[in-house]
Amino acid sequence: MKTINELGIYIPEILLPKNIDVKSWSVIACDQYTQNPEYWKKTSDSTEAKPSTLNLILPEVYLNAADKPARIEKIRKTMNEYISGDVFADPLNSFIYLERTTAFGRMRKGLMVCIDLETYEWKPFTTANIRATEATIVERIPPRMEIRKGAPLELPHIMLLVNDKDGSLVEACGENAKKGTPVYDGEMMMNGGKISGWAVTDNSLVEKALNKIAEENRQADGSTFLFAVGDGNHSLATAKATWDEHKKSLSGEELVTSNVRYALVEIVNIYDTGLTFEPIHRVVFDADSSDLLQKLSEKLGGKIVEASSKEEMIDAVKKSNADFGFAFKKDGAQKYMILKTDIKELAVSKLQPALDEYLKAGGMEIDYIHGTEDVLELGTKDNGTGILLPPIAKDSFFETIGKTGPLPRKSFSMGEADEKRFYLECRKLFN
């Protein structure tokens, strides 16, 4: 049996504020509400003059702001003030089991751990233990490295998915940890819901579960696909790039002991009933809708069926794993069509490449839409073809990525915006 370290997992030293006030301390991931500065203004107003993770992050709404260098300098200064001041309690050398009840009434369980970045790779067709779920945009990494390089603290909004039908890791740790007293507990700001966390006292549960899951997720090539990045793909890719650059200046024992080599993340069971996967739909503008549907049918080996109503089409797609709904106008008449396919992998992994090929003809545009009604409304416009995607099948998630590599960009969303991870736990990064 392998140790947890051999599987790329380490017990973190977590920093939490003394007498923690979750509502003012914990704020939503920086990559949310990027088109809504008002959200961040309200967050700032509610945390004014209080210790808060808002003072330790750069919301991406300001990523291209003219004062970004000054913001980054202020963040690093505040991090050092929090470390040297009276903000943090003594480090907690432990995994943390957490429960997050969102404003939508769903309760998600998680496990805070450190991962070895040497066991993670975002590039396609890797055999690493930890793999990306969606295509990584390389251009997004350098501006994020500016923030991480030299920062004394890291705050995670990264969520890793584990393929654990038996609940042997996160859930088992929870049963043990909840016998103790919570290390944090409270309501979160801005529609964030409630969160509680407990220190894990039996690390053997983690070791046993990881070995079991590793064996169950062994690939045909002998590699182990242990975790898939659910949220924070570009943040983890940034951590990896920062480590790859930093390690060039290290040697010997420093290559193992450097805090930069590791990243703090939350592990979530993909089968957690509180974790919802929402497909991200497509709208193609200025296409010949009938021709687009026919070409996709040929490419995907599908069968086209006309629905008698919008409701029939929505219902058929939602009950499938591999059928697509199309809404468009033809000669002034509204059409609702279903493209039935026998795709075995996640449907989006086959649809998007076929769409990309069709769009090469030029003169068309594509957009990515979260809501069912929104995408179908766009399909009532004269120049729009709304494409409704089926639910994300959890059973085939790891299998698809293992076989075909990361999914196309904008493939799925894990819950609503307010259900995304909030910053709470910290860890020393650069001393």
Coordinates of C-alpha atoms in Angstrom, one line a residue, residues 14 16 20 22 92 94-101 107-112 173-174 176-188 194-201 266 421 424-425:
I14 CA -3.7 25.7 7.5
L16 CA -7.3 30.3 10.1
I20 CA -13.2 33.6 13.0
V22 CA -17.0 33.7 8.6
L92 CA -3.6 23.7 12.0
S94 CA -4.5 18.7 9.6
F95 CA -6.8 17.8 6.8
I96 CA -10.2 19.6 7.1
Y97 CA -13.5 18.0 6.4
L98 CA -16.1 20.6 5.5
E99 CA -19.8 20.9 4.8
R100 CA -21.2 23.7 2.7
T101 CA -24.9 24.3 2.5
M107 CA -25.2 20.5 0.9
R108 CA -21.8 19.6 -0.5
K109 CA -19.0 17.8 1.4
G110 CA -15.3 18.5 0.9
L111 CA -11.8 17.6 2.2
M112 CA -9.1 20.2 2.3
C173 CA -13.5 11.3 6.9
G174 CA -16.6 13.3 7.7
N176 CA -14.8 10.5 11.9
A177 CA -14.1 14.3 12.0
K178 CA -17.6 15.4 13.1
K179 CA -17.1 13.7 16.4
G180 CA -14.9 16.7 17.3
T181 CA -15.6 20.5 17.6
P182 CA -15.7 22.5 14.4
V183 CA -12.7 24.7 13.6
Y184 CA -15.0 27.1 11.8
D185 CA -18.7 27.4 11.5
G186 CA -20.9 30.3 10.2
E187 CA -23.1 32.0 7.7
M188 CA -21.4 33.3 4.5
K194 CA -23.4 28.3 5.5
I195 CA -20.1 26.4 6.0
S196 CA -18.7 24.3 8.8
G197 CA -15.3 22.5 9.0
W198 CA -13.7 19.9 11.3
A199 CA -10.1 18.7 11.7
V200 CA -9.6 15.1 10.5
T201 CA -8.0 13.1 13.3
E266 CA -10.7 21.0 -1.8
R421 CA -15.9 28.0 -3.5
L424 CA -11.5 30.7 3.9
E425 CA -8.4 28.6 4.6

